[in-house]
Amino acid sequence: MDWVSLGRTGTMVTELPFGTWRFGRETDEGSVEIDETRAYELLDTYEAHGGRFIDTADMYGGGTSETWIGNWLAERDREDFVVASKIYWPTRDDPNGRGLGRKHLRRQIDAILDRLGTDYVDLLYVHRWDDETPVEEFMRTLDGFVDSGRVNHLGASTLWPNAWKVVRANAIADTRGYEPFTVVQPRYNLVDREIEGPFLEMCESEDLGVVPWSPLGEGFLTGKYDRDDVSNVDSRAAEDDSFESKYLTDENFAVLDTLREVASEVDATPAQVALAWLLHHDQVVGPIVGARTVDQLEENLGAADVSLSDDQFDRLAAAKSGPFPDIVDSPARGDR
Ligand SMILES: NC(=O)c1ccc[n+]([C@@H]2O[C@H](COP(=O)([O-])OP(=O)(O)OC[C@H]3O[C@@H](n4cnc5c(N)ncnc54)[C@H](OP(=O)(O)O)[C@@H]3O)[C@@H](O)[C@H]2O)c1
């Protein structure tokens, strides 16, 4: 796996980050989607393939994801890895137990470092924007984290369509000498293309590294779903009532047809080509690979070896045409 710059920062990362959102996550049936044993197997597999860039968040599995990563890292040289985490979603049932207010940020950075068993995270994202807290307050608090050595770089997640908020925050940071956001983490994949246009243009003009989440459209782009019946698939769709209307559309299946065509041309799987398509974007640092099983992870990491011609890249890009109106997320979904 190649090493690339984390946007315009001086930190190098492996080009396929590994996402740990589903570690310790309780399903509606009360089981755990990725349990502790599987989590370590996945991390071992990622490491064995050369991966060194791990993505987590304070609320993944209610903190369990960070705890398991911390246990796993304790047996390794922490300096070998780049670790990203995120803060925003409620962690306590009180008015200061959420968002980007100073009280919550300070409590959470200490909790994150404690669970990860490390003195610093390489990258800290604001998981969502907090319109209730003055930007000056949270940019100064985050800058303090960088100053004290607890955080190396700052990122902002899922801000589309509000590109202006990052620009304003970075202008404030610039004027006051605070650390700016250098990385963004939006949803982006071959069927969820809403960031194309003004948001991506902002990323280019601000020179922000783009780290896409859900790069396989939560599994849709693996090609494992049939048009008519998803009930028999052992997968995320079975648990998510909105999956069918979100992904299983004629328009998206047309994208899948092109994806399958290109995949057979380059002797790769649809999932590998979908990830490789993101890797071929200049502004993209690397899509966050998600996987529930070791087999899935091994397949997805194979994307690092897939090369696409300009024609193949363009055909995939043209398989879905804009504009792309969509709602990425809302606090009500609250689970990411
Ligand atoms: N910042 C944010 O707000 C945000 C939001 C979402 C995610 N993220 C980050 O992005 C990471 C990746 O997101 P994601 O999990 O949604 O990514 P994704 O790659 O779009 O979806 C991953 C899911 O697709 C299925 N899958 C993946 N590879 C497969 C394969 N080769 N064959 C068959 N099925 C396969 C698996 O689910 P099933 O087997 O259950 O179908 C897997 O859990 C997360 O772990 C997290 O770190 C961040």
PDB file of C-alpha atoms in Angstrom, residues 21-246:
ATOM      1  CA  TRP A  21     -17.436   2.402  12.998  1.00  0.00           C
ATOM      2  CA  ARG A  22     -18.996  -1.031  13.472  1.00  0.00           C
ATOM      3  CA  PHE A  23     -16.597  -2.221  16.233  1.00  0.00           C
ATOM      4  CA  GLY A  24     -18.666  -3.049  19.315  1.00  0.00           C
ATOM      5  CA  ARG A  25     -21.839  -1.762  17.688  1.00  0.00           C
ATOM      6  CA  GLU A  26     -24.974  -3.332  19.102  1.00  0.00           C
ATOM      7  CA  THR A  27     -27.486  -4.417  16.486  1.00  0.00           C
ATOM      8  CA  ASP A  28     -31.241  -4.093  16.863  1.00  0.00           C
ATOM      9  CA  GLU A  29     -31.315  -7.782  17.801  1.00  0.00           C
ATOM     10  CA  GLY A  30     -28.906  -7.136  20.681  1.00  0.00           C
ATOM     11  CA  SER A  31     -25.854  -8.860  19.170  1.00  0.00           C
ATOM     12  CA  VAL A  32     -22.557  -7.103  18.430  1.00  0.00           C
ATOM     13  CA  GLU A  33     -21.863  -6.458  14.759  1.00  0.00           C
ATOM     14  CA  ILE A  34     -18.046  -6.695  15.063  1.00  0.00           C
ATOM     15  CA  ASP A  35     -16.993  -8.269  18.354  1.00  0.00           C
ATOM     16  CA  GLU A  36     -13.623  -7.932  20.063  1.00  0.00           C
ATOM     17  CA  THR A  37     -12.059 -11.051  18.541  1.00  0.00           C
ATOM     18  CA  ARG A  38     -13.118 -10.057  15.018  1.00  0.00           C
ATOM     19  CA  ALA A  39     -11.961  -6.484  15.613  1.00  0.00           C
ATOM     20  CA  TYR A  40      -8.408  -7.670  16.370  1.00  0.00           C
ATOM     21  CA  GLU A  41      -8.484 -10.021  13.353  1.00  0.00           C
ATOM     22  CA  LEU A  42      -9.484  -7.117  11.128  1.00  0.00           C
ATOM     23  CA  LEU A  43      -6.781  -4.861  12.571  1.00  0.00           C
ATOM     24  CA  ASP A  44      -4.189  -7.652  12.163  1.00  0.00           C
ATOM     25  CA  THR A  45      -5.254  -8.132   8.534  1.00  0.00           C
ATOM     26  CA  TYR A  46      -5.085  -4.417   7.854  1.00  0.00           C
ATOM     27  CA  GLU A  47      -1.618  -4.209   9.392  1.00  0.00           C
ATOM     28  CA  ALA A  48      -0.418  -7.281   7.475  1.00  0.00           C
ATOM     29  CA  HIS A  49      -1.397  -5.568   4.210  1.00  0.00           C
ATOM     30  CA  GLY A  50       0.649  -2.520   5.137  1.00  0.00           C
ATOM     31  CA  GLY A  51      -2.227  -0.357   6.430  1.00  0.00           C
ATOM     32  CA  ARG A  52      -1.261   2.227   9.052  1.00  0.00           C
ATOM     33  CA  PHE A  53      -4.124   4.786   9.081  1.00  0.00           C
ATOM     34  CA  ILE A  54      -6.972   3.975  11.498  1.00  0.00           C
ATOM     35  CA  ASP A  55     -10.247   5.911  11.669  1.00  0.00           C
ATOM     36  CA  THR A  56     -12.435   5.883  14.776  1.00  0.00           C
ATOM     37  CA  ALA A  57     -14.698   8.221  16.777  1.00  0.00           C
ATOM     38  CA  ASP A  58     -15.469   8.745  20.435  1.00  0.00           C
ATOM     39  CA  MET A  59     -18.974   7.366  19.983  1.00  0.00           C
ATOM     40  CA  TYR A  60     -18.248   4.286  17.837  1.00  0.00           C
ATOM     41  CA  GLY A  61     -19.568   1.404  19.924  1.00  0.00           C
ATOM     42  CA  GLY A  62     -19.997   3.943  22.757  1.00  0.00           C
ATOM     43  CA  GLY A  63     -16.189   4.204  23.063  1.00  0.00           C
ATOM     44  CA  THR A  64     -15.558   0.484  22.564  1.00  0.00           C
ATOM     45  CA  SER A  65     -13.943   1.018  19.172  1.00  0.00           C
ATOM     46  CA  GLU A  66     -11.288   3.273  20.717  1.00  0.00           C
ATOM     47  CA  THR A  67     -10.762   0.908  23.654  1.00  0.00           C
ATOM     48  CA  TRP A  68     -10.138  -2.093  21.384  1.00  0.00           C
ATOM     49  CA  ILE A  69      -7.850  -0.064  19.113  1.00  0.00           C
ATOM     50  CA  GLY A  70      -5.979   1.046  22.253  1.00  0.00           C
ATOM     51  CA  ASN A  71      -5.594  -2.562  23.458  1.00  0.00           C
ATOM     52  CA  TRP A  72      -4.344  -3.601  20.034  1.00  0.00           C
ATOM     53  CA  LEU A  73      -1.941  -0.659  19.746  1.00  0.00           C
ATOM     54  CA  ALA A  74      -0.510  -1.412  23.192  1.00  0.00           C
ATOM     55  CA  GLU A  75       1.230  -4.434  21.665  1.00  0.00           C
ATOM     56  CA  ARG A  76       2.728  -2.364  18.859  1.00  0.00           C
ATOM     57  CA  ASP A  77       4.778   0.762  18.362  1.00  0.00           C
ATOM     58  CA  ARG A  78       2.174   3.512  18.419  1.00  0.00           C
ATOM     59  CA  GLU A  79       4.498   5.653  16.286  1.00  0.00           C
ATOM     60  CA  ASP A  80       3.930   3.269  13.359  1.00  0.00           C
ATOM     61  CA  PHE A  81       0.271   4.318  13.092  1.00  0.00           C
ATOM     62  CA  VAL A  82      -1.724   7.395  12.216  1.00  0.00           C
ATOM     63  CA  VAL A  83      -4.890   7.463  14.298  1.00  0.00           C
ATOM     64  CA  ALA A  84      -7.888   9.706  13.678  1.00  0.00           C
ATOM     65  CA  SER A  85     -10.837  10.215  16.012  1.00  0.00           C
ATOM     66  CA  LYS A  86     -13.858  12.502  16.169  1.00  0.00           C
ATOM     67  CA  ILE A  87     -15.951  14.451  18.665  1.00  0.00           C
ATOM     68  CA  TYR A  88     -19.462  15.881  18.508  1.00  0.00           C
ATOM     69  CA  TRP A  89     -22.230  13.360  19.191  1.00  0.00           C
ATOM     70  CA  PRO A  90     -23.766  13.156  22.680  1.00  0.00           C
ATOM     71  CA  THR A  91     -21.652  11.287  25.204  1.00  0.00           C
ATOM     72  CA  ARG A  92     -23.517  12.273  28.352  1.00  0.00           C
ATOM     73  CA  ASP A  93     -27.118  12.968  29.085  1.00  0.00           C
ATOM     74  CA  ASP A  94     -26.679  16.629  29.955  1.00  0.00           C
ATOM     75  CA  PRO A  95     -26.604  19.855  27.951  1.00  0.00           C
ATOM     76  CA  ASN A  96     -22.795  19.983  28.007  1.00  0.00           C
ATOM     77  CA  GLY A  97     -22.462  16.350  27.024  1.00  0.00           C
ATOM     78  CA  ARG A  98     -22.547  16.991  23.289  1.00  0.00           C
ATOM     79  CA  GLY A  99     -21.350  19.275  20.522  1.00  0.00           C
ATOM     80  CA  LEU A 100     -18.244  21.403  20.212  1.00  0.00           C
ATOM     81  CA  GLY A 101     -18.548  23.534  23.346  1.00  0.00           C
ATOM     82  CA  ARG A 102     -15.276  23.828  25.273  1.00  0.00           C
ATOM     83  CA  LYS A 103     -16.512  21.747  28.202  1.00  0.00           C
ATOM     84  CA  HIS A 104     -17.455  18.805  26.005  1.00  0.00           C
ATOM     85  CA  LEU A 105     -14.350  19.031  23.793  1.00  0.00           C
ATOM     86  CA  ARG A 106     -12.003  19.076  26.789  1.00  0.00           C
ATOM     87  CA  ARG A 107     -13.685  16.159  28.485  1.00  0.00           C
ATOM     88  CA  GLN A 108     -13.783  14.150  25.281  1.00  0.00           C
ATOM     89  CA  ILE A 109     -10.172  14.645  24.214  1.00  0.00           C
ATOM     90  CA  ASP A 110      -9.063  13.279  27.594  1.00  0.00           C
ATOM     91  CA  ALA A 111     -11.489  10.344  27.311  1.00  0.00           C
ATOM     92  CA  ILE A 112     -10.305   9.577  23.750  1.00  0.00           C
ATOM     93  CA  LEU A 113      -6.631   9.547  24.719  1.00  0.00           C
ATOM     94  CA  ASP A 114      -7.391   7.432  27.754  1.00  0.00           C
ATOM     95  CA  ARG A 115      -9.275   4.808  25.726  1.00  0.00           C
ATOM     96  CA  LEU A 116      -6.677   4.759  22.953  1.00  0.00           C
ATOM     97  CA  GLY A 117      -3.887   4.565  25.533  1.00  0.00           C
ATOM     98  CA  THR A 118      -1.902   7.225  23.735  1.00  0.00           C
ATOM     99  CA  ASP A 119      -0.659  10.747  24.392  1.00  0.00           C
ATOM    100  CA  TYR A 120      -1.969  12.151  21.124  1.00  0.00           C
ATOM    101  CA  VAL A 121      -4.183  11.561  18.105  1.00  0.00           C
ATOM    102  CA  ASP A 122      -2.765  12.384  14.701  1.00  0.00           C
ATOM    103  CA  LEU A 123      -6.023  13.794  13.433  1.00  0.00           C
ATOM    104  CA  LEU A 124      -9.065  15.046  15.310  1.00  0.00           C
ATOM    105  CA  TYR A 125     -12.263  15.716  13.382  1.00  0.00           C
ATOM    106  CA  VAL A 126     -15.273  17.665  14.445  1.00  0.00           C
ATOM    107  CA  HIS A 127     -17.753  14.885  13.658  1.00  0.00           C
ATOM    108  CA  ARG A 128     -20.481  17.417  12.810  1.00  0.00           C
ATOM    109  CA  TRP A 129     -20.739  21.212  12.915  1.00  0.00           C
ATOM    110  CA  ASP A 130     -22.148  22.807  16.044  1.00  0.00           C
ATOM    111  CA  ASP A 131     -24.115  25.931  15.213  1.00  0.00           C
ATOM    112  CA  GLU A 132     -24.832  26.506  18.909  1.00  0.00           C
ATOM    113  CA  THR A 133     -21.174  27.126  19.800  1.00  0.00           C
ATOM    114  CA  PRO A 134     -19.297  30.183  18.480  1.00  0.00           C
ATOM    115  CA  VAL A 135     -16.725  29.130  15.898  1.00  0.00           C
ATOM    116  CA  GLU A 136     -14.131  31.262  17.699  1.00  0.00           C
ATOM    117  CA  GLU A 137     -14.669  29.183  20.851  1.00  0.00           C
ATOM    118  CA  PHE A 138     -14.174  25.776  19.310  1.00  0.00           C
ATOM    119  CA  MET A 139     -11.348  26.809  16.973  1.00  0.00           C
ATOM    120  CA  ARG A 140      -9.465  28.208  19.965  1.00  0.00           C
ATOM    121  CA  THR A 141     -10.140  25.085  22.038  1.00  0.00           C
ATOM    122  CA  LEU A 142      -8.995  22.833  19.192  1.00  0.00           C
ATOM    123  CA  ASP A 143      -5.920  25.004  18.678  1.00  0.00           C
ATOM    124  CA  GLY A 144      -5.103  24.466  22.371  1.00  0.00           C
ATOM    125  CA  PHE A 145      -5.178  20.698  21.769  1.00  0.00           C
ATOM    126  CA  VAL A 146      -2.606  21.117  18.988  1.00  0.00           C
ATOM    127  CA  ASP A 147      -0.531  23.439  21.158  1.00  0.00           C
ATOM    128  CA  SER A 148      -0.440  20.967  24.028  1.00  0.00           C
ATOM    129  CA  GLY A 149       0.585  18.138  21.686  1.00  0.00           C
ATOM    130  CA  ARG A 150      -2.588  16.116  22.193  1.00  0.00           C
ATOM    131  CA  VAL A 151      -3.675  16.532  18.560  1.00  0.00           C
ATOM    132  CA  ASN A 152      -1.530  16.930  15.443  1.00  0.00           C
ATOM    133  CA  HIS A 153      -4.040  17.978  12.770  1.00  0.00           C
ATOM    134  CA  LEU A 154      -7.672  19.082  12.574  1.00  0.00           C
ATOM    135  CA  GLY A 155     -10.425  17.866  10.285  1.00  0.00           C
ATOM    136  CA  ALA A 156     -14.129  18.495   9.716  1.00  0.00           C
ATOM    137  CA  SER A 157     -16.583  15.727   8.907  1.00  0.00           C
ATOM    138  CA  THR A 158     -19.852  15.724   6.943  1.00  0.00           C
ATOM    139  CA  LEU A 159     -20.229  19.422   6.331  1.00  0.00           C
ATOM    140  CA  TRP A 160     -21.823  19.285   2.910  1.00  0.00           C
ATOM    141  CA  PRO A 161     -23.477  21.458   1.643  1.00  0.00           C
ATOM    142  CA  ASN A 162     -22.060  24.125   3.976  1.00  0.00           C
ATOM    143  CA  ALA A 163     -18.642  24.630   2.417  1.00  0.00           C
ATOM    144  CA  TRP A 164     -18.685  28.227   3.641  1.00  0.00           C
ATOM    145  CA  LYS A 165     -18.512  27.109   7.265  1.00  0.00           C
ATOM    146  CA  VAL A 166     -15.046  25.596   6.798  1.00  0.00           C
ATOM    147  CA  VAL A 167     -13.881  28.621   4.852  1.00  0.00           C
ATOM    148  CA  ARG A 168     -15.101  30.950   7.616  1.00  0.00           C
ATOM    149  CA  ALA A 169     -13.587  28.818  10.391  1.00  0.00           C
ATOM    150  CA  ASN A 170     -10.251  28.703   8.589  1.00  0.00           C
ATOM    151  CA  ALA A 171     -10.352  32.465   7.965  1.00  0.00           C
ATOM    152  CA  ILE A 172     -10.867  32.991  11.713  1.00  0.00           C
ATOM    153  CA  ALA A 173      -8.040  30.551  12.441  1.00  0.00           C
ATOM    154  CA  ASP A 174      -5.815  32.397   9.996  1.00  0.00           C
ATOM    155  CA  THR A 175      -6.516  35.826  11.512  1.00  0.00           C
ATOM    156  CA  ARG A 176      -5.987  34.621  15.084  1.00  0.00           C
ATOM    157  CA  GLY A 177      -3.081  32.299  14.460  1.00  0.00           C
ATOM    158  CA  TYR A 178      -5.031  29.136  15.312  1.00  0.00           C
ATOM    159  CA  GLU A 179      -4.530  25.741  13.685  1.00  0.00           C
ATOM    160  CA  PRO A 180      -6.884  25.454  10.645  1.00  0.00           C
ATOM    161  CA  PHE A 181      -8.810  22.448   9.327  1.00  0.00           C
ATOM    162  CA  THR A 182      -6.619  20.679   6.783  1.00  0.00           C
ATOM    163  CA  VAL A 183      -8.748  17.585   6.126  1.00  0.00           C
ATOM    164  CA  VAL A 184     -12.449  16.968   5.466  1.00  0.00           C
ATOM    165  CA  GLN A 185     -14.342  13.697   5.762  1.00  0.00           C
ATOM    166  CA  PRO A 186     -17.486  13.752   3.621  1.00  0.00           C
ATOM    167  CA  ARG A 187     -19.602  10.904   2.243  1.00  0.00           C
ATOM    168  CA  TYR A 188     -18.412  10.222  -1.291  1.00  0.00           C
ATOM    169  CA  ASN A 189     -18.726   7.259  -3.600  1.00  0.00           C
ATOM    170  CA  LEU A 190     -19.844   6.431  -7.156  1.00  0.00           C
ATOM    171  CA  VAL A 191     -23.528   6.737  -6.304  1.00  0.00           C
ATOM    172  CA  ASP A 192     -23.441   9.414  -3.548  1.00  0.00           C
ATOM    173  CA  ARG A 193     -21.976  12.329  -5.460  1.00  0.00           C
ATOM    174  CA  GLU A 194     -23.499  15.350  -3.713  1.00  0.00           C
ATOM    175  CA  ILE A 195     -20.117  16.862  -2.779  1.00  0.00           C
ATOM    176  CA  GLU A 196     -19.215  17.317  -6.446  1.00  0.00           C
ATOM    177  CA  GLY A 197     -19.524  20.980  -7.424  1.00  0.00           C
ATOM    178  CA  PRO A 198     -19.104  23.788  -4.877  1.00  0.00           C
ATOM    179  CA  PHE A 199     -18.024  21.589  -1.958  1.00  0.00           C
ATOM    180  CA  LEU A 200     -15.208  19.820  -3.808  1.00  0.00           C
ATOM    181  CA  GLU A 201     -14.213  23.108  -5.429  1.00  0.00           C
ATOM    182  CA  MET A 202     -13.883  24.575  -1.936  1.00  0.00           C
ATOM    183  CA  CYS A 203     -11.680  21.631  -0.928  1.00  0.00           C
ATOM    184  CA  GLU A 204      -9.452  22.304  -3.920  1.00  0.00           C
ATOM    185  CA  SER A 205      -9.251  26.031  -3.331  1.00  0.00           C
ATOM    186  CA  GLU A 206      -8.533  25.605   0.415  1.00  0.00           C
ATOM    187  CA  ASP A 207      -6.248  22.656  -0.355  1.00  0.00           C
ATOM    188  CA  LEU A 208      -8.052  20.342   2.043  1.00  0.00           C
ATOM    189  CA  GLY A 209      -7.396  16.613   1.900  1.00  0.00           C
ATOM    190  CA  VAL A 210     -10.591  14.643   1.269  1.00  0.00           C
ATOM    191  CA  VAL A 211     -11.090  11.368   3.165  1.00  0.00           C
ATOM    192  CA  PRO A 212     -14.375   9.851   1.904  1.00  0.00           C
ATOM    193  CA  TRP A 213     -16.638   7.821   4.187  1.00  0.00           C
ATOM    194  CA  SER A 214     -18.960   5.024   3.037  1.00  0.00           C
ATOM    195  CA  PRO A 215     -16.896   4.655  -0.154  1.00  0.00           C
ATOM    196  CA  LEU A 216     -18.877   1.545  -1.157  1.00  0.00           C
ATOM    197  CA  GLY A 217     -22.287   3.093  -0.528  1.00  0.00           C
ATOM    198  CA  GLU A 218     -22.523   0.949   2.627  1.00  0.00           C
ATOM    199  CA  GLY A 219     -21.920  -2.189   0.571  1.00  0.00           C
ATOM    200  CA  PHE A 220     -24.140  -1.429  -2.436  1.00  0.00           C
ATOM    201  CA  LEU A 221     -21.138  -0.991  -4.753  1.00  0.00           C
ATOM    202  CA  THR A 222     -19.868  -4.494  -4.009  1.00  0.00           C
ATOM    203  CA  GLY A 223     -22.679  -5.688  -6.309  1.00  0.00           C
ATOM    204  CA  LYS A 224     -24.081  -8.086  -3.710  1.00  0.00           C
ATOM    205  CA  TYR A 225     -27.640  -6.767  -3.833  1.00  0.00           C
ATOM    206  CA  ASP A 226     -30.314  -7.860  -6.276  1.00  0.00           C
ATOM    207  CA  ARG A 227     -32.797  -5.408  -7.659  1.00  0.00           C
ATOM    208  CA  ASP A 228     -35.773  -7.223  -6.245  1.00  0.00           C
ATOM    209  CA  ASP A 229     -34.953  -8.893  -2.989  1.00  0.00           C
ATOM    210  CA  VAL A 230     -32.548  -7.871  -0.249  1.00  0.00           C
ATOM    211  CA  SER A 231     -34.216  -9.793   2.518  1.00  0.00           C
ATOM    212  CA  ASN A 232     -31.953 -12.808   2.127  1.00  0.00           C
ATOM    213  CA  VAL A 233     -28.671 -10.880   2.193  1.00  0.00           C
ATOM    214  CA  ASP A 234     -26.700 -11.119   5.431  1.00  0.00           C
ATOM    215  CA  SER A 235     -25.739  -7.473   5.546  1.00  0.00           C
ATOM    216  CA  ARG A 236     -26.315  -3.964   6.734  1.00  0.00           C
ATOM    217  CA  ALA A 237     -29.346  -3.602   4.468  1.00  0.00           C
ATOM    218  CA  ALA A 238     -31.270  -6.157   6.473  1.00  0.00           C
ATOM    219  CA  GLU A 239     -31.086  -3.854   9.501  1.00  0.00           C
ATOM    220  CA  ASP A 240     -31.512  -0.474   7.844  1.00  0.00           C
ATOM    221  CA  ASP A 241     -35.046   0.355   6.723  1.00  0.00           C
ATOM    222  CA  SER A 242     -33.848   3.251   4.590  1.00  0.00           C
ATOM    223  CA  PHE A 243     -31.245   1.215   2.678  1.00  0.00           C
ATOM    224  CA  GLU A 244     -33.637   0.116  -0.066  1.00  0.00           C
ATOM    225  CA  SER A 245     -34.882   3.599  -0.954  1.00  0.00           C
ATOM    226  CA  LYS A 246     -31.409   5.101  -0.510  1.00  0.00           C
TER     227      LYS A 246
END
